[in-house]
Coordinates of C-alpha atoms in Angstrom, one line a residue:
Chain A
M1 CA -23.7 1.6 19.4
M2 CA -24.4 -1.5 20.8
T3 CA -20.6 -2.4 21.0
A4 CA -20.5 1.1 23.0
I5 CA -23.2 -0.3 25.3
W6 CA -22.3 -3.8 25.3
L7 CA -18.7 -2.1 27.0
V8 CA -19.6 0.2 29.7
G9 CA -22.4 -2.9 30.9
V10 CA -18.7 -5.4 31.0
A11 CA -17.0 -2.2 32.2
A12 CA -19.6 -1.3 35.2
M13 CA -18.6 -5.0 36.8
A14 CA -15.6 -3.2 38.0
L15 CA -18.5 -2.4 40.8
F16 CA -18.5 -5.2 42.2
G17 CA -15.2 -4.7 43.1
A18 CA -15.6 -1.6 45.2
Y19 CA -14.6 -3.2 48.4
A20 CA -11.3 -3.4 47.2
T21 CA -10.5 0.5 48.0
R22 CA -11.3 -0.4 51.2
F23 CA -7.8 -2.1 51.3
A24 CA -5.7 -0.1 53.0
Y25 CA -3.0 -1.0 50.3
V26 CA -5.1 -0.3 47.4
Q27 CA -6.4 3.5 48.8
R28 CA -2.3 4.6 48.3
L29 CA -2.0 4.1 44.9
E30 CA -3.3 6.6 42.1
R31 CA -6.4 6.5 41.3
P32 CA -5.9 4.9 38.1
A33 CA -4.3 1.9 39.5
R34 CA -6.9 1.4 41.8
I35 CA -9.8 1.6 39.2
A36 CA -7.7 -1.2 37.0
I37 CA -7.6 -3.2 40.6
V38 CA -11.4 -2.2 41.3
L39 CA -12.1 -3.9 37.9
A40 CA -10.2 -7.1 38.2
C41 CA -11.9 -7.9 41.5
G42 CA -14.8 -6.2 40.3
L43 CA -15.3 -9.2 36.9
V44 CA -14.4 -12.3 39.1
T45 CA -16.7 -11.3 42.1
G46 CA -19.7 -10.4 39.9
S47 CA -18.8 -13.8 38.0
V48 CA -19.3 -15.9 41.1
V49 CA -22.4 -13.9 41.9
M50 CA -23.5 -14.7 38.2
A51 CA -22.8 -18.6 38.9
L52 CA -24.0 -18.6 42.7
E53 CA -27.6 -16.8 41.1
S54 CA -27.2 -19.4 38.7
L55 CA -27.1 -22.5 41.7
V56 CA -29.5 -21.2 43.3
R57 CA -31.7 -20.9 40.1
L58 CA -32.3 -17.4 39.9
P59 CA -32.6 -15.9 36.4
W60 CA -30.2 -13.2 35.1
S61 CA -32.7 -10.5 34.7
R62 CA -31.6 -6.8 35.0
A63 CA -32.5 -6.5 38.7
A64 CA -31.1 -10.2 39.5
L65 CA -27.7 -9.2 38.4
W66 CA -27.6 -4.8 39.2
I67 CA -29.5 -5.0 42.4
P68 CA -27.0 -6.4 44.1
M69 CA -23.7 -5.0 41.6
L70 CA -25.2 -1.8 42.9
A71 CA -25.4 -2.7 46.7
M72 CA -21.2 -3.8 46.5
A73 CA -21.2 -0.1 44.6
C74 CA -22.1 1.3 48.1
L75 CA -18.9 0.1 49.4
W76 CA -16.4 2.7 47.6
R77 CA -14.5 4.5 49.3
R78 CA -12.5 7.5 47.8
G79 CA -8.1 6.8 47.8
E80 CA -5.5 9.1 48.4
R81 CA -5.0 11.8 46.2
V82 CA -1.8 11.1 44.4
V83 CA 0.0 14.0 42.4
M84 CA 0.6 12.3 38.6
R85 CA 2.9 14.0 36.0
G86 CA 0.3 14.2 32.7
W87 CA 3.3 13.0 30.6
T88 CA 3.9 10.0 31.5
W89 CA 0.9 8.8 30.5
A90 CA 1.9 9.6 27.0
G91 CA 3.8 6.3 26.2
M92 CA 1.3 4.0 27.7
A93 CA -1.9 6.1 25.5
V94 CA -0.2 5.6 22.3
V95 CA -0.1 2.1 23.1
A96 CA -3.3 1.9 24.0
A97 CA -4.4 4.0 20.8
L98 CA -2.2 1.0 18.9
T99 CA -3.9 -2.2 20.6
G100 CA -7.5 -0.3 20.4
Y101 CA -6.5 0.1 16.5
G102 CA -5.9 -3.6 15.9
S103 CA -9.3 -4.7 17.5
L104 CA -11.0 -1.8 15.8
T105 CA -10.2 -3.1 12.3
G106 CA -9.9 -7.0 13.3
R107 CA -6.5 -7.2 12.8
Q108 CA -6.0 -9.5 16.0
T109 CA -9.0 -11.6 16.8
I110 CA -9.2 -14.8 18.2
A111 CA -10.9 -17.8 16.0
D112 CA -12.1 -18.7 19.0
L113 CA -14.5 -16.3 19.9
L114 CA -16.5 -17.2 17.0
F115 CA -15.7 -21.2 17.8
F116 CA -16.4 -21.8 22.0
W117 CA -16.6 -18.1 23.7
G118 CA -18.9 -16.6 21.9
P119 CA -21.3 -18.8 21.5
K120 CA -21.5 -20.2 24.8
A121 CA -21.8 -16.4 26.0
V122 CA -24.8 -16.3 23.3
H123 CA -26.1 -19.5 25.7
F124 CA -25.9 -18.7 28.3
Y125 CA -27.8 -15.5 27.8
G126 CA -29.9 -17.0 26.6
A127 CA -30.4 -18.8 28.8
E128 CA -30.3 -16.3 31.6
K129 CA -27.7 -19.1 33.7
I130 CA -24.4 -21.5 32.6
D131 CA -26.5 -23.7 30.4
F132 CA -25.0 -27.1 31.3
G133 CA -27.4 -28.3 29.3
F134 CA -25.9 -26.5 26.0
L135 CA -22.8 -27.6 27.5
A136 CA -23.8 -31.2 27.9
V137 CA -24.3 -31.2 23.8
P138 CA -22.4 -34.1 22.7
H139 CA -21.9 -32.4 19.1
Y140 CA -20.6 -29.3 20.7
F141 CA -17.6 -31.2 22.7
L142 CA -15.4 -29.0 20.4
M143 CA -16.3 -25.6 22.5
H144 CA -14.7 -27.5 25.4
S145 CA -17.6 -27.9 27.8
D146 CA -15.4 -28.3 31.5
Y147 CA -13.4 -24.9 30.1
P148 CA -13.8 -22.3 33.0
P149 CA -16.6 -20.0 32.8
L150 CA -14.9 -16.4 34.2
L151 CA -14.8 -15.3 30.6
P152 CA -18.2 -16.5 29.1
L153 CA -19.8 -15.2 32.4
V154 CA -18.6 -11.4 32.1
Y155 CA -19.6 -11.0 28.0
A156 CA -23.5 -13.0 29.2
F157 CA -22.9 -9.6 31.8
G158 CA -22.6 -7.1 29.2
A159 CA -25.0 -8.9 26.6
V160 CA -27.3 -8.1 29.7
A161 CA -27.3 -4.5 29.1
A162 CA -26.9 -4.3 25.3
H163 CA -29.4 -7.4 24.5
G164 CA -26.4 -9.4 23.4
V165 CA -23.1 -10.1 23.2
S166 CA -21.3 -8.0 21.0
Y167 CA -18.2 -9.7 19.2
W168 CA -16.6 -6.6 18.4
G169 CA -17.0 -5.6 22.2
A170 CA -14.9 -8.7 22.9
L171 CA -12.4 -7.6 20.9
L172 CA -11.9 -4.0 22.2
F173 CA -12.1 -5.8 25.8
S174 CA -9.3 -7.5 25.2
S175 CA -7.1 -4.0 24.7
L176 CA -8.7 -2.7 28.0
C177 CA -7.7 -6.0 29.9
L178 CA -4.2 -5.2 28.3
V179 CA -4.3 -1.5 29.1
A180 CA -5.5 -1.6 33.3
A181 CA -2.8 -4.4 33.5
A182 CA -0.1 -1.9 32.9
V183 CA -2.0 0.4 34.8
A184 CA -2.5 -1.6 37.6
F185 CA 1.3 -3.1 37.3
R186 CA 2.2 1.3 36.8
G187 CA 0.6 1.7 40.2
T188 CA 1.4 -0.6 42.3
A189 CA 5.4 -0.5 41.5
R190 CA 4.9 3.2 41.3
P191 CA 6.2 3.3 45.4
A192 CA 9.1 1.2 45.2
L193 CA 10.7 2.9 41.3
G194 CA 9.1 6.5 41.5
E195 CA 6.4 7.7 38.7
T196 CA 9.0 8.1 36.0
R197 CA 11.0 4.5 35.9
A198 CA 7.3 3.0 37.1
S199 CA 5.9 4.8 33.6
A200 CA 8.7 3.5 31.9
F201 CA 8.7 -0.3 32.7
A202 CA 4.6 0.0 32.2
T203 CA 4.8 1.1 28.9
L204 CA 7.0 -1.7 28.2
L205 CA 5.0 -3.8 29.7
A206 CA 2.1 -2.9 27.9
A207 CA 4.4 -3.0 24.4
A208 CA 5.0 -6.1 24.8
L209 CA 1.4 -7.8 25.4
A210 CA -0.4 -5.4 22.7
Y211 CA 2.5 -7.3 20.1
G212 CA 1.9 -10.6 21.9
L213 CA -1.5 -10.2 21.3
A214 CA -1.7 -9.0 17.9
T215 CA 1.2 -11.0 17.1
S216 CA -0.6 -14.7 18.1
N217 CA -4.3 -13.0 17.1
A218 CA -5.8 -13.6 20.4
A219 CA -8.0 -10.2 21.2
G220 CA -11.7 -11.3 22.1
G221 CA -10.2 -14.9 23.8
A222 CA -9.7 -15.1 27.2
D223 CA -5.8 -14.5 27.0
A224 CA -5.9 -11.0 27.9
L225 CA -8.1 -11.6 30.9
L226 CA -5.9 -14.0 32.0
Y227 CA -2.6 -11.0 31.8
L228 CA -4.9 -8.6 33.6
F229 CA -5.2 -11.1 36.8
A230 CA -2.0 -13.1 36.8
I231 CA 0.0 -8.8 36.3
V232 CA -2.3 -7.7 39.2
A233 CA -1.0 -11.3 41.4
V234 CA 2.7 -10.8 40.5
S235 CA 2.8 -7.1 40.8
A236 CA 1.0 -6.8 44.3
L237 CA 3.2 -9.9 45.8
T238 CA 6.6 -8.0 44.3
F239 CA 6.1 -4.1 45.2
G240 CA 2.9 -4.2 48.1
E241 CA 5.7 -7.3 50.1
G242 CA 3.9 -8.3 53.2
D243 CA 0.8 -5.9 53.4
R244 CA -2.2 -7.8 53.9
G245 CA -4.5 -5.8 51.0
A246 CA -1.5 -6.9 48.8
H247 CA -2.3 -10.6 49.8
A248 CA -6.0 -9.9 49.9
V249 CA -5.8 -8.5 45.9
A250 CA -3.8 -10.8 45.2
A251 CA -6.4 -13.4 46.5
I252 CA -8.7 -12.0 44.4
A253 CA -6.7 -12.0 40.8
L254 CA -6.0 -15.3 41.4
T255 CA -9.2 -16.5 41.6
G256 CA -9.9 -15.0 38.5
L257 CA -6.7 -16.8 37.6
V258 CA -8.4 -20.3 37.5
L259 CA -11.6 -19.3 36.8
V260 CA -10.4 -18.1 33.4
K261 CA -8.8 -20.6 31.5
V262 CA -7.0 -24.0 32.3
E263 CA -3.1 -23.1 32.6
G264 CA -4.6 -20.3 35.5
L265 CA -4.5 -23.0 37.7
P266 CA -1.0 -24.5 36.9
F267 CA 0.2 -20.5 36.5
A268 CA -1.6 -19.8 39.9
L269 CA -0.2 -22.3 42.0
V270 CA 3.3 -21.6 39.8
I271 CA 3.0 -17.9 41.6
L272 CA 1.7 -18.8 45.1
G273 CA 4.5 -21.6 44.9
A274 CA 7.6 -19.1 43.7
Y275 CA 6.4 -16.6 46.7
L276 CA 6.6 -19.4 49.8
L277 CA 9.8 -20.5 48.1
A278 CA 11.4 -16.3 47.9
R279 CA 10.0 -14.8 50.1
R280 CA 8.8 -18.2 52.7
R281 CA 5.6 -16.8 54.3
V282 CA 3.6 -19.7 55.3
T283 CA 0.6 -18.5 56.7
A284 CA 0.0 -15.7 54.0
T285 CA 0.7 -18.2 51.2
L286 CA -1.5 -20.7 52.2
L287 CA -4.5 -17.9 53.2
M288 CA -3.9 -16.3 49.7
A289 CA -4.3 -19.7 48.1
I290 CA -8.1 -20.7 49.6
L291 CA -10.2 -18.4 47.7
P292 CA -8.6 -19.7 44.3
L293 CA -8.4 -23.4 44.9
A294 CA -12.7 -23.5 46.6
A295 CA -13.5 -21.5 43.4
I296 CA -11.9 -24.3 40.8
A297 CA -13.3 -26.9 43.2
A298 CA -16.5 -25.9 43.3
W299 CA -16.7 -25.3 39.4
V300 CA -14.7 -29.0 38.9
L301 CA -17.9 -30.7 41.5
A302 CA -20.3 -28.8 39.0
V303 CA -18.2 -30.3 35.7
Y304 CA -18.6 -34.2 37.0
Y305 CA -21.8 -33.3 38.5
H306 CA -23.2 -32.7 35.1
H307 CA -20.9 -35.3 33.2
I308 CA -18.7 -32.8 30.6
A309 CA -15.6 -33.3 32.4
D310 CA -12.5 -33.2 29.8
A311 CA -9.8 -31.1 30.8
Y312 CA -10.1 -31.8 34.4
T313 CA -9.9 -35.6 33.9
V314 CA -7.0 -36.9 35.1
G315 CA -4.7 -39.5 33.6
Q316 CA -5.9 -39.2 30.5
K317 CA -3.1 -38.2 28.5
P318 CA -0.3 -40.3 29.4
L319 CA 3.3 -38.2 29.6
H320 CA 6.1 -38.2 27.0
P321 CA 9.5 -36.9 28.3
E322 CA 11.4 -37.9 25.6
R323 CA 10.0 -35.3 24.0
L324 CA 11.4 -32.8 25.6
G325 CA 13.9 -31.7 23.3
E326 CA 11.6 -31.4 20.3
V327 CA 9.5 -29.6 22.9
I328 CA 11.6 -26.5 23.6
R329 CA 12.8 -26.7 20.1
W330 CA 9.3 -26.1 19.0
T331 CA 8.1 -23.5 22.1
A332 CA 11.9 -22.3 21.3
M333 CA 11.2 -21.0 17.3
R334 CA 7.5 -19.7 18.5
A335 CA 8.5 -18.1 21.8
S336 CA 10.3 -15.8 18.8
Y337 CA 7.4 -13.7 18.6
R338 CA 8.6 -13.7 14.6
A339 CA 10.3 -10.8 16.0
G340 CA 13.8 -12.3 16.8
W341 CA 12.8 -12.8 20.2
L342 CA 12.5 -8.7 21.0
P343 CA 9.4 -9.0 23.9
W344 CA 12.0 -11.2 26.0
I345 CA 15.2 -9.5 25.4
A346 CA 13.6 -6.7 26.6
G347 CA 12.5 -7.6 29.3
L348 CA 16.3 -8.9 30.2
A349 CA 17.9 -6.0 28.9
P350 CA 17.2 -3.9 32.1
F351 CA 19.2 -6.8 34.4
A352 CA 22.0 -5.4 33.0
L353 CA 21.7 -2.2 35.0
A354 CA 19.9 -4.4 37.7
K355 CA 20.4 -2.4 41.4
N356 CA 18.4 -4.9 43.3
V357 CA 18.3 -8.1 42.4
R358 CA 17.2 -10.1 45.1
R359 CA 13.6 -8.4 44.5
A360 CA 12.6 -9.9 41.3
V361 CA 13.2 -13.4 42.5
F362 CA 9.9 -14.0 43.3
P363 CA 8.6 -12.3 40.2
L364 CA 11.8 -14.5 38.1
L365 CA 10.8 -17.8 39.4
V366 CA 6.9 -16.8 38.0
A367 CA 8.3 -16.1 34.9
A368 CA 10.2 -20.0 34.9
G369 CA 7.5 -21.5 36.6
T370 CA 5.0 -20.4 34.3
I371 CA 7.8 -21.5 31.0
A372 CA 8.0 -24.8 33.2
A373 CA 4.5 -25.9 33.2
T374 CA 4.2 -24.3 29.4
L375 CA 6.2 -27.4 28.4
F376 CA 4.7 -29.3 31.0
F377 CA 1.4 -29.6 29.3
Y378 CA 3.1 -30.0 25.7
L379 CA 4.9 -33.3 26.8
Q380 CA 1.3 -34.9 27.3
G381 CA -0.6 -36.4 24.7
D382 CA 0.3 -39.0 22.2
E383 CA -0.5 -36.8 19.3
S384 CA 2.5 -34.8 18.1
P385 CA 2.0 -31.2 20.2
R386 CA 3.1 -29.7 17.3
W387 CA 0.5 -28.6 16.0
W388 CA -0.3 -27.1 19.4
I389 CA 2.4 -25.6 20.6
A390 CA 2.0 -23.7 16.7
S391 CA -1.1 -22.8 17.8
S392 CA -0.9 -21.5 21.7
A393 CA 2.5 -21.1 22.8
E394 CA 2.9 -17.9 21.4
R395 CA -0.2 -16.7 23.7
V396 CA 0.4 -18.6 26.4
L397 CA 4.2 -17.9 26.7
L398 CA 3.6 -13.8 26.7
T399 CA 2.7 -14.0 31.1
S400 CA 6.3 -15.6 31.3
V401 CA 7.4 -12.4 29.1
A402 CA 5.4 -10.2 31.7
A403 CA 6.6 -11.9 34.6
L404 CA 10.1 -10.8 33.6
I405 CA 9.3 -7.2 32.7
V406 CA 7.7 -7.0 36.5
A407 CA 11.3 -9.0 37.3
A408 CA 13.0 -6.3 35.9
A409 CA 11.3 -3.2 36.9
S410 CA 12.1 -4.6 40.7
S411 CA 15.3 -5.1 40.0
S412 CA 15.8 -1.3 39.6
G413 CA 14.0 -0.3 42.2
G414 CA 15.0 2.0 45.2
E415 CA 14.6 0.6 48.1
S416 CA 15.0 -3.2 49.1
M417 CA 12.4 -5.1 50.7
C418 CA 14.4 -8.4 50.8
Chain D
V1 CA 24.4 8.5 45.6
D2 CA 24.1 4.2 45.9
E3 CA 22.2 3.8 48.8
H4 CA 22.4 0.2 48.7
P5 CA 25.1 -2.4 49.8
R6 CA 27.5 -3.5 47.1
H7 CA 25.7 -7.3 47.7
L8 CA 22.2 -6.3 46.5
T9 CA 23.5 -4.9 43.9
G10 CA 24.0 -5.6 40.4
Y11 CA 27.2 -5.5 38.3
P12 CA 28.2 -2.0 38.7
L13 CA 28.6 -1.1 35.1
V14 CA 28.1 2.7 34.7
R15 CA 28.1 5.5 37.1
T16 CA 25.4 6.0 39.2
E17 CA 24.2 8.5 37.9
T18 CA 23.9 7.6 33.9
R19 CA 22.8 3.8 35.9
E20 CA 19.5 5.9 36.8
R21 CA 18.9 7.5 33.4
L22 CA 19.7 4.3 31.4
Q23 CA 17.2 2.3 33.7
T24 CA 14.4 4.6 32.4
A25 CA 15.9 4.8 29.0
V26 CA 16.3 0.8 28.1
P27 CA 12.9 0.1 28.7
I28 CA 11.2 2.9 26.6
V29 CA 14.0 2.3 23.8
G30 CA 12.6 -1.7 24.2
A31 CA 8.6 -0.5 23.8
V32 CA 9.5 1.7 21.2
L33 CA 11.0 -1.1 18.7
L34 CA 7.8 -3.2 19.8
C35 CA 5.3 -0.4 19.0
A36 CA 7.4 -0.4 15.6
M37 CA 7.0 -3.9 15.4
L38 CA 3.3 -3.6 16.0
L39 CA 3.0 -1.4 13.3
G40 CA 4.7 -4.0 11.1
R41 CA 2.4 -6.6 11.9
F42 CA -0.7 -4.4 11.6
H43 CA 0.8 -3.5 8.3
E44 CA 1.1 -6.7 6.9
R45 CA -2.6 -7.7 7.3
R46 CA -4.1 -6.2 4.1
A47 CA -5.3 -2.4 2.9
P48 CA -8.0 -1.6 3.9
W49 CA -6.2 0.7 7.5
F50 CA -9.8 1.7 8.5
G51 CA -12.7 -0.3 9.1
A52 CA -13.5 -4.0 8.4
E53 CA -16.3 -5.8 7.3
T54 CA -15.6 -9.0 9.2
L55 CA -14.1 -9.4 12.8
L56 CA -11.7 -11.5 10.7
D57 CA -10.7 -9.8 7.7
H58 CA -7.4 -8.7 8.8
V59 CA -6.0 -11.3 10.9
A60 CA -3.9 -12.5 8.0
P61 CA -2.2 -11.3 4.7
E62 CA -4.1 -13.7 3.5
E63 CA -8.1 -13.8 3.1
H64 CA -9.5 -16.1 6.3
Q65 CA -11.7 -18.8 5.4
A66 CA -13.8 -17.5 8.2
R67 CA -15.0 -14.8 6.4
Y68 CA -17.7 -15.8 4.3
T69 CA -19.7 -17.4 6.8
L70 CA -20.0 -14.3 9.3
L71 CA -21.6 -12.4 6.2
L72 CA -23.7 -15.4 4.7
L73 CA -24.6 -15.8 8.4
D74 CA -25.2 -12.2 8.9
K75 CA -27.9 -12.6 5.5
V76 CA -29.8 -15.2 6.2
R77 CA -30.7 -14.9 9.5
P78 CA -33.0 -13.1 8.8
L79 CA -34.8 -15.9 6.4
L80 CA -34.8 -18.2 9.5
P81 CA -37.7 -19.7 11.6
K82 CA -37.6 -19.6 15.3
G83 CA -36.7 -23.0 15.5
A84 CA -35.7 -24.3 13.4
Y85 CA -32.8 -27.2 12.6
V86 CA -30.6 -25.8 10.8
T87 CA -26.6 -26.5 10.1
C88 CA -24.0 -24.8 8.3
F89 CA -20.6 -25.9 5.9
R90 CA -18.7 -25.5 3.0
P91 CA -19.5 -28.0 0.6
V92 CA -17.1 -30.0 -1.2
N93 CA -18.4 -31.4 -4.4
G94 CA -21.8 -30.9 -3.7
K95 CA -21.4 -32.6 -0.7
Q96 CA -21.6 -31.7 3.1
Q97 CA -17.9 -31.8 4.9
D98 CA -16.9 -31.9 8.7
D99 CA -16.4 -28.2 9.0
S100 CA -16.4 -27.7 12.2
G101 CA -15.0 -24.3 11.7
S102 CA -18.2 -22.4 9.5
F103 CA -20.5 -25.1 12.6
L104 CA -19.6 -23.7 15.5
T105 CA -19.8 -20.1 13.8
A106 CA -23.1 -21.1 13.2
V107 CA -23.9 -22.1 16.7
G108 CA -22.5 -18.6 18.1
L109 CA -24.5 -16.3 15.5
L110 CA -28.2 -18.1 15.1
P111 CA -28.9 -18.7 18.8
D112 CA -32.6 -18.4 17.6
Q113 CA -31.9 -21.7 15.5
E114 CA -31.4 -25.4 16.9
V115 CA -28.1 -25.7 15.3
L116 CA -26.9 -29.2 14.0
P117 CA -23.4 -30.2 12.4
P118 CA -22.9 -30.8 9.6
F119 CA -23.1 -34.7 8.7
T120 CA -26.7 -34.0 9.4
A121 CA -27.4 -33.0 6.0
A122 CA -25.7 -36.0 4.3
D123 CA -27.2 -38.3 1.9
D124 CA -27.9 -40.6 4.2
S125 CA -29.6 -38.8 7.2
N126 CA -32.7 -39.3 8.6
P127 CA -34.3 -36.4 9.1
P128 CA -32.2 -34.3 7.8
V129 CA -31.7 -30.5 8.9
D130 CA -34.5 -28.2 7.6
Y131 CA -32.4 -25.6 6.6
V132 CA -28.4 -26.0 5.1
V133 CA -26.3 -23.0 4.6
A134 CA -23.8 -23.8 2.0
V135 CA -20.8 -21.3 2.2
G136 CA -19.0 -20.4 -0.8
G137 CA -19.9 -23.9 -3.7
P138 CA -23.5 -25.2 -4.1
F139 CA -25.0 -27.9 -2.3
V140 CA -26.4 -30.7 -4.0
H141 CA -28.9 -33.1 -2.2
K142 CA -32.7 -34.7 -4.0
R143 CA -34.0 -32.9 -0.8
Y144 CA -33.3 -29.9 -0.8
T145 CA -34.0 -26.8 -2.8
R146 CA -32.0 -23.5 -2.9
V147 CA -34.3 -20.8 -1.5
A148 CA -32.1 -17.9 -1.5
T149 CA -28.1 -17.4 -2.9
F150 CA -25.7 -14.2 -1.9
P151 CA -22.5 -14.1 -3.1
E152 CA -20.7 -15.9 -0.1
G153 CA -23.0 -19.1 -0.4
A154 CA -27.1 -19.8 -0.8
L155 CA -29.4 -21.2 2.0
Y156 CA -30.7 -24.9 1.0
H157 CA -34.2 -26.1 2.5
A158 CA -35.7 -29.6 2.7
P159 CA -39.5 -29.6 3.5
R160 CA -40.6 -32.3 6.1

C-alpha cells in the first residue's frame, strides 16, 4: 500500500509541469505524449521548488509542497483532440508489462539504490530539506555527496505523501520513466512519421531501453530518469524543428538532464552542440542553454559552499589518452549488451531504408557525441578504468542507443524538415 | 510515390511501397528480438518467477551478497533504540571488515539511528558503537554481547 501511495505521490509531481500544456507545440500532441512531457517538466520544476524551499529554510511539509503544486496545476490547459488507434499501443503495452515485471520481482535492481540514492532520499525526507550536514559527513563520501540532487528530491517528494521512501516504488518508477520516454517520443514523432510507424519505432525504443535497463541492472537509480529527459529533449528538437514550444520543452528537459546525474552535463552540452551544428540556430541554442547552465551552476556553487565537491572538481583526475585503444576495446565489449550488439543493430538497420538522412544528422551527432563523452570520461584517472567500464558502460551508452533509434526514426520520415 | 528529391533520399534498395512496409516492419522485428532477449535475461535470474523477499533476490544467476543484509536489517530495526550508534558489516574471522555495502545499506534503512562505519567496532575503537549488526558469521569482541539471533546473522550490544 505504501508503495502505491509513494508512486502516486511521485506521479503527482507532474502537476508542477502543467504550464507545459500552454505551449502550442505540446497542445498539438496526442494526449499520452502530453502527459509524458508534462511529467518530465513537472519532475524538474517540482525538484527546483523543493531546492528553493530548502534554500529559504522552509521545511518540506505537505502544505509547503502541495500548495505550490496545486497552484501550478491550475495552469493546465486542454490540448487538441488527436484520434489514436488502440492496436498501435499493443507493442508498447507488452514492453511496459515486461519491464514492470522485472521491477516487481527484483530482477533489475541497481545496488546504488541501497548504497546512496535511497539513503540520500531517506535523510532528505527526514530533515525536510537538502541535508548538506548529512552529505558532508566524511564517513559517507562513498555516497558521492556532490552528485546532482534531482532523484533524491523526487523520491523525498513521494515520501511526503507515503511517510517514507519506498524502494520498491523506486524500481517501478524507473519502469514508468522508460515508458514515459517512449510515449513522449511516439507523440512527437507522429506528425512526421504517421501513427503506425511512430508507434513501431516507439516500441523499438521502449524495448531497447527495457532490455538495457535489465541487462545493466539499473532500475531504482537515476539512469531511467536521465533517459526520459534526454529522449524528450532530442525528440522535441528532432521533430519539432523551429517551434519555440519544442525549444522550451527541450530546455526544461536539459535542465533535468544536468540535475539528475554527473554525466547529464556533458550530455546536455553534446545535445546543444549537435543542435547548433546540425541546425545552425545560434539564438535558439543559446536560449536553451540558459536554464540548464544556471541550474547546474547553482548546484555546483552549493557544493563548493558546503565543501563537498568531488566529481565537480576540475583537473583532479589526469587524462590518459594513451589508454584510448584499450578503453575503446573494453567499452565495445560491454556495449554488446551480451546480445551480439542487438540494440545497436536494431537502431542501425532502419537506415538501410532511410528516406531522409539529413534530418537524422542531429540525433546522429547526439549519439556520436555521447559515445565520445563516455570514452573521454573513461580516459580520466590513474587507476585502470576496466572496473568502471564494466560497471557503468551498459547504462551510460543506452543514451546513445536511444539517440540512434530517434535518428533511425527521423530518417524514415515523410516530409523533409531540412 | 516518393515525393522527396533524389539527393535527400537514402539508397533505393527496394520499391517504394515495399520500403514503406519494411520501414514499419524492421523496428517491430527489432523490438520483438529485444523482448525475447529480455525474457531470456529474466529467465537466467532464477526462480521463483513471481514474488521476491528483497529487492536483490533475482539480480543475477547467483545470490547477491547484500540480500541477507536487507533481511537482517528489517528484523533488527524494531530492536534498536532511536538515536543509538550502530554499525553493520559481514564479519571476517569474527572481526569487523571494511564492508561499505552493508554499512551504506544500513544508513538508508536505519534512519532513526546514527549509522557509523564498521571500523568503529574494531578491537581498539574507543568508544565503540552501541550496536553491531553482524550479517552472516559471528562477531567476536570482548565488550559486545549477543542480544538477538536470526538466520541471517545477529545483533550485538556494548553497554556504555
